[in-house]
Tab-separated table of C-alpha atoms in Angstrom:
chain	number	residue	atom	x	y	z
F	1	MET	CA	6.266	-18.748	7.423
F	2	PHE	CA	7.869	-16.356	9.860
F	3	ALA	CA	7.014	-12.782	9.713
F	4	GLU	CA	7.351	-9.861	12.180
F	5	ILE	CA	5.575	-6.624	12.320
F	6	TRP	CA	7.307	-3.546	13.937
F	7	ILE	CA	4.849	-1.152	15.302
F	8	SER	CA	5.271	2.434	16.209
F	9	ARG	CA	3.326	4.960	14.268
F	10	ILE	CA	4.040	2.930	11.272
F	11	PHE	CA	3.578	-0.723	10.225
F	12	VAL	CA	6.655	-2.280	8.481
F	13	VAL	CA	6.214	-5.813	7.226
F	14	PHE	CA	9.076	-7.922	6.099
F	15	ILE	CA	9.012	-11.454	5.110
F	16	PHE	CA	11.514	-14.489	5.169
F	17	ALA	CA	9.029	-16.998	3.766
F	18	GLY	CA	5.683	-16.598	2.093
F	19	GLU	CA	4.157	-13.299	1.093
F	20	ILE	CA	2.224	-10.711	2.996
F	21	PHE	CA	1.014	-7.312	2.148
F	22	VAL	CA	-0.468	-4.684	4.578
F	23	SER	CA	-2.924	-1.842	4.248
F	24	ASN	CA	-4.250	0.868	6.634
F	25	ALA	CA	-7.920	0.553	6.853
F	26	MET	CA	-8.120	4.140	7.982
F	27	SER	CA	-10.374	3.082	10.662
F	28	SER	CA	-10.191	2.957	14.537
F	29	GLY	CA	-10.121	-0.707	15.011
F	30	TYR	CA	-8.492	-2.988	12.210
F	31	LEU	CA	-5.212	-3.682	10.387
F	32	VAL	CA	-5.837	-5.443	7.032
F	33	LEU	CA	-3.452	-8.077	5.747
F	34	GLY	CA	-3.478	-9.935	2.480
F	35	GLY	CA	-1.173	-12.693	1.405
F	36	SER	CA	-0.435	-16.443	1.303
F	37	GLY	CA	0.864	-18.718	3.924
F	38	MET	CA	-0.584	-16.661	6.635
F	39	HIS	CA	-2.500	-17.600	9.802
F	40	ASP	CA	-3.193	-21.318	10.365
F	41	SER	CA	-3.783	-22.020	6.630
F	42	SER	CA	-2.117	-25.203	5.521
F	43	ASP	CA	-2.556	-24.288	1.649
F	44	ASN	CA	-1.134	-21.487	-0.401
F	45	ILE	CA	-4.453	-19.685	-1.166
F	46	ALA	CA	-4.326	-16.123	-0.568
F	47	HIS	CA	-6.329	-14.886	2.416
F	48	PHE	CA	-7.293	-11.406	3.688
F	49	LEU	CA	-7.202	-11.104	7.369
F	50	SER	CA	-8.497	-8.281	9.705
F	51	LEU	CA	-6.563	-7.843	13.000
F	52	PRO	CA	-8.252	-5.670	15.676
F	53	THR	CA	-6.206	-2.794	16.970
F	54	GLU	CA	-6.479	-0.721	20.079
F	55	THR	CA	-4.686	2.548	21.036
F	56	ALA	CA	-4.338	3.696	24.618
F	57	ASN	CA	-1.927	6.358	26.238
F	58	GLY	CA	-0.252	6.768	22.765
F	59	HIS	CA	0.529	3.062	22.319
F	60	THR	CA	-1.197	0.746	19.655
F	61	LYS	CA	-1.598	-2.892	20.108
F	62	VAL	CA	-2.286	-5.281	17.275
F	63	TYR	CA	-4.237	-8.397	18.405
F	64	THR	CA	-2.511	-11.020	16.166
F	65	ASN	CA	-4.133	-14.068	18.036
F	66	THR	CA	-7.547	-12.776	17.248
F	67	SER	CA	-7.382	-12.291	13.513
F	68	SER	CA	-10.293	-13.051	11.313
F	69	ARG	CA	-9.799	-14.860	7.967
F	70	TRP	CA	-12.357	-12.581	6.256
F	71	LEU	CA	-12.050	-13.451	2.641
F	72	HIS	CA	-9.902	-15.603	0.320
F	73	TYR	CA	-9.287	-16.348	-3.340
F	74	GLU	CA	-10.581	-19.677	-4.667
F	75	ASP	CA	-7.610	-20.075	-6.983
F	76	PHE	CA	-4.193	-20.486	-5.271
F	77	LEU	CA	-2.453	-18.729	-8.196
F	78	GLU	CA	-4.143	-15.384	-7.530
F	79	GLN	CA	-2.240	-13.178	-5.222
F	80	PRO	CA	-2.897	-9.761	-3.816
F	81	MET	CA	0.298	-7.939	-4.489
F	82	SER	CA	-0.852	-4.470	-3.299
F	83	ILE	CA	-4.089	-3.538	-1.223
F	84	ASP	CA	-5.643	-0.495	0.061
F	85	VAL	CA	-8.892	0.258	1.820
F	86	ASP	CA	-11.404	3.043	1.564
F	87	TYR	CA	-13.126	2.550	4.919
F	88	THR	CA	-15.573	5.367	4.619
F	89	ARG	CA	-17.167	3.584	1.474
F	90	LYS	CA	-16.457	0.146	2.874
F	91	GLN	CA	-14.345	-0.936	-0.104
F	92	LEU	CA	-11.302	-3.008	-0.439
F	93	TYR	CA	-9.094	-2.586	-3.380
F	94	VAL	CA	-6.505	-5.191	-4.634
F	95	TYR	CA	-4.051	-5.560	-7.379
F	96	ASN	CA	-4.099	-9.248	-8.406
F	97	SER	CA	-0.793	-10.190	-10.067
F	98	TYR	CA	-1.928	-13.434	-11.603
F	99	THR	CA	-4.913	-11.871	-13.437
F	100	ALA	CA	-3.041	-8.604	-13.892
F	101	THR	CA	-6.067	-6.743	-12.728
F	102	LEU	CA	-7.221	-4.074	-10.216
F	103	GLN	CA	-10.165	-5.440	-8.268
F	104	ASN	CA	-12.648	-4.354	-5.408
F	105	VAL	CA	-14.741	-5.989	-3.022
F	106	GLN	CA	-17.104	-4.858	-0.138
F	107	PHE	CA	-15.266	-4.450	3.000
F	108	ASP	CA	-16.465	-4.978	6.452
F	109	PRO	CA	-13.969	-7.144	8.612
F	110	GLU	CA	-16.760	-7.781	11.195
F	111	ILE	CA	-18.920	-9.661	8.576
F	112	ASN	CA	-17.857	-12.845	6.955
F	113	GLY	CA	-17.109	-12.076	3.309
F	114	ARG	CA	-16.769	-15.620	1.909
F	115	ASN	CA	-19.723	-15.095	-0.238
F	116	LEU	CA	-18.613	-11.857	-1.758
F	117	ALA	CA	-17.219	-11.648	-5.160
F	118	PHE	CA	-14.408	-9.497	-6.484
F	119	LYS	CA	-15.271	-7.023	-9.247
F	120	ILE	CA	-12.780	-6.138	-11.809
F	121	LEU	CA	-12.107	-2.467	-12.232
F	122	HIS	CA	-9.082	-2.598	-14.728
F	123	SER	CA	-7.386	-5.226	-16.670
F	124	GLY	CA	-4.214	-5.252	-18.696
F	125	LEU	CA	-1.607	-4.349	-16.091
F	126	SER	CA	1.791	-5.881	-16.106
F	127	ARG	CA	2.601	-8.681	-13.742
F	128	SER	CA	5.356	-6.618	-11.927
F	129	HIS	CA	5.577	-4.739	-8.594
F	130	VAL	CA	2.483	-2.686	-9.223
F	131	LYS	CA	1.326	-0.598	-6.173
F	132	ILE	CA	-1.963	1.205	-5.607
F	133	ALA	CA	-3.301	3.983	-3.597
F	134	ILE	CA	-6.776	5.337	-3.027
F	135	ASP	CA	-7.712	9.054	-2.978
F	136	TRP	CA	-10.816	8.827	-0.707
F	137	ILE	CA	-11.832	12.472	-1.184
F	138	SER	CA	-12.128	12.517	-4.933
F	139	ASN	CA	-12.847	8.709	-5.086
F	140	ASN	CA	-10.002	7.753	-7.499
F	141	ILE	CA	-7.425	5.016	-7.582
F	142	TYR	CA	-3.893	5.580	-8.636
F	143	TRP	CA	-1.264	2.879	-9.539
F	144	THR	CA	2.249	2.654	-10.665
F	145	ASP	CA	3.363	0.048	-13.192
F	146	PRO	CA	7.273	-0.304	-13.451
F	147	THR	CA	7.102	-2.514	-16.602
F	148	PHE	CA	4.933	0.003	-18.670
F	149	ARG	CA	6.866	2.827	-16.919
F	150	TRP	CA	3.758	4.654	-16.091
F	151	ILE	CA	1.697	6.157	-13.376
F	152	ALA	CA	-2.238	5.991	-13.939
F	153	ILE	CA	-5.483	7.184	-12.398
F	154	GLN	CA	-8.875	5.822	-12.814
F	155	SER	CA	-12.227	7.192	-11.397
F	156	LEU	CA	-13.988	4.732	-9.153
F	157	GLN	CA	-17.262	6.395	-10.012
F	158	ASN	CA	-16.853	5.727	-13.750
F	159	HIS	CA	-14.767	2.603	-14.153
F	160	SER	CA	-14.509	2.847	-17.998
F	161	HIS	CA	-12.259	5.937	-17.851
F	162	TYR	CA	-8.635	5.935	-16.776
F	163	MET	CA	-5.857	8.331	-17.624
F	164	ILE	CA	-1.981	7.903	-17.765
F	165	LEU	CA	-0.830	10.774	-15.583
F	166	ILE	CA	3.171	10.279	-15.992
F	167	HIS	CA	4.793	8.330	-18.788
F	168	ASP	CA	8.088	10.324	-19.244
F	169	SER	CA	11.339	10.590	-17.488
F	170	GLY	CA	10.601	7.722	-15.340
F	171	GLU	CA	12.258	4.312	-15.494
F	172	ARG	CA	10.634	2.043	-12.967
F	173	PRO	CA	7.967	3.833	-10.733
F	174	THR	CA	7.108	1.482	-7.845
F	175	GLY	CA	6.016	2.904	-4.644
F	176	ILE	CA	3.039	5.263	-4.618
F	177	ALA	CA	1.315	7.371	-1.741
F	178	LEU	CA	-1.158	10.133	-1.622
F	179	ASN	CA	-1.980	13.046	0.571
F	180	PRO	CA	-5.423	14.103	-0.721
F	181	ILE	CA	-5.728	16.851	2.018
F	182	HIS	CA	-2.848	18.804	0.532
F	183	LYS	CA	-3.422	17.330	-2.992
F	184	TYR	CA	0.050	15.722	-3.203
F	185	LEU	CA	0.997	12.462	-5.204
F	186	PHE	CA	4.322	10.785	-4.212
F	187	TRP	CA	6.122	7.944	-5.934
F	188	SER	CA	9.418	6.294	-5.973
F	189	ASP	CA	11.483	5.189	-8.992
F	190	VAL	CA	13.882	2.201	-8.608
F	191	GLY	CA	15.565	2.594	-12.075
F	192	SER	CA	19.267	3.574	-12.691
F	193	LEU	CA	18.699	6.867	-10.946
F	194	PRO	CA	16.715	5.834	-7.774
F	195	LYS	CA	14.568	8.722	-6.362
F	196	ILE	CA	11.325	9.966	-4.888
F	197	GLU	CA	9.167	12.463	-6.660
F	198	ARG	CA	6.409	14.508	-5.785
F	199	SER	CA	3.559	16.264	-7.892
F	200	SER	CA	0.054	17.368	-7.743
F	201	LEU	CA	-2.686	14.867	-7.890
F	202	THR	CA	-2.917	15.713	-11.662
F	203	GLY	CA	0.766	15.090	-12.196
F	204	SER	CA	1.663	18.668	-12.600
F	205	ASP	CA	4.350	20.575	-10.436
F	206	ARG	CA	6.494	17.627	-10.581
F	207	LYS	CA	9.799	17.690	-8.505
F	208	THR	CA	12.278	15.360	-7.175
F	209	ILE	CA	12.505	15.494	-3.440
F	210	VAL	CA	14.967	12.554	-2.578
F	211	SER	CA	17.868	11.429	-4.812
F	212	GLN	CA	20.903	10.981	-2.615
F	213	GLY	CA	21.687	8.045	-0.600
F	214	ILE	CA	18.716	6.069	-1.860
F	215	VAL	CA	18.840	2.644	-3.751
F	216	TYR	CA	15.574	0.697	-4.013
F	217	PRO	CA	12.876	2.634	-2.303
F	218	ILE	CA	10.032	-0.170	-3.027
F	219	ALA	CA	7.266	1.341	-0.983
F	220	LEU	CA	6.214	4.708	0.667
F	221	ASP	CA	3.289	6.187	2.688
F	222	VAL	CA	2.280	9.436	4.170
F	223	ASP	CA	1.518	10.384	7.640
F	224	ILE	CA	-1.076	12.956	6.835
F	225	ALA	CA	-1.535	14.138	10.478
F	226	LEU	CA	1.985	15.080	11.011
F	227	SER	CA	2.856	15.905	7.254
F	228	LYS	CA	5.641	13.240	6.989
F	229	LEU	CA	6.598	11.037	4.269
F	230	TYR	CA	7.824	7.377	5.145
F	231	TRP	CA	9.538	4.862	2.837
F	232	VAL	CA	11.428	1.569	3.009
F	233	ASP	CA	14.480	0.921	1.005
F	234	SER	CA	14.891	-2.748	0.349
F	235	GLU	CA	18.574	-2.492	-0.483
F	236	ARG	CA	19.654	-0.333	2.327
F	237	ASP	CA	17.409	-2.196	4.869
F	238	THR	CA	16.082	1.079	6.046
F	239	VAL	CA	12.809	2.638	7.255
F	240	GLU	CA	13.163	6.339	6.546
F	241	ARG	CA	11.135	9.574	7.168
F	242	SER	CA	11.277	13.082	5.850
F	243	ASN	CA	9.005	16.190	5.508
F	244	LEU	CA	6.862	16.270	2.423
F	245	ASP	CA	9.414	18.206	0.548
F	246	GLY	CA	12.277	15.720	1.356
F	247	THR	CA	13.891	17.841	4.027
F	248	GLU	CA	14.799	16.685	7.474
F	249	ARG	CA	15.420	13.180	6.377
F	250	THR	CA	15.939	10.636	9.135
F	251	THR	CA	16.633	6.928	9.353
F	252	ILE	CA	14.063	5.505	11.661
F	253	ARG	CA	15.357	2.071	11.681
F	254	ARG	CA	17.678	-0.303	9.938
F	255	LEU	CA	16.540	-3.928	9.857
F	256	ILE	CA	19.373	-6.111	8.460
F	257	SER	CA	18.581	-9.079	6.230
F	258	SER	CA	15.122	-8.232	5.840
F	259	THR	CA	12.912	-8.208	2.727
F	260	PHE	CA	10.556	-5.348	2.441
F	261	PHE	CA	7.400	-5.370	0.499
F	262	ASP	CA	5.243	-2.529	1.731
F	263	ILE	CA	4.751	0.168	4.432
F	264	ALA	CA	1.633	1.675	6.011
F	265	VAL	CA	1.306	4.597	8.164
F	266	PHE	CA	-1.697	4.746	10.344
F	267	ALA	CA	-3.486	7.217	12.692
F	268	LEU	CA	-6.435	5.820	14.684
F	269	GLN	CA	-9.385	8.096	15.310
F	270	ARG	CA	-9.238	9.894	18.694
F	271	ASN	CA	-12.320	10.654	20.943
């Protein structure tokens, strides 16, 4: 497999062979990856890797040669198609496309996790490009399901309760991102009228913020510190940025002949 990670204030992962998905650990020291065909693995079993990061003088370095194969699935058919981390509560959350479930497991990249077991939080999702996002303040998990055409939320304190937030006027909701500080929910729709929308965390006050010059915005994320929205358009081969209301839109980089899966914005803790 050949993969490249472009690093500025954002991580963009694009793959030419194999699969890889990235999450911001919201910590001062690790980038978490999940996917198959990574590292020195000779099989197709999905592994979760933790890569140490270090920031100095405004530049962030990811130590790709010292990654830890922290955890893996036992069955090669199981794949982490979307991941997110609540570093404060030490939890890793995963959408497993093979079992069509949301799962979680205790997260500590400095401790070998091979004896840990994934816990199923929600089952019955479709096996499409489901994306997840964690509200670490309210302790809720959100997800998009482009097959069922909805966006849902589930409390991580009471796993038996979930609610469909949005199930109208959307064709194929795919990317999802949260700003729990300002109580914003963002999502992308890759249907016949591609767009990016914003609402409150309860799905109210809904508005379209980007609808022109957009084709397949498969993933997005929020830079909470700078109040910026980032997304990748896998048809236009672009990494783009705007304000949280869609204004001052800018193309950050165009990466021709690349296949985008996800994007993660990170801001390391400063002393």
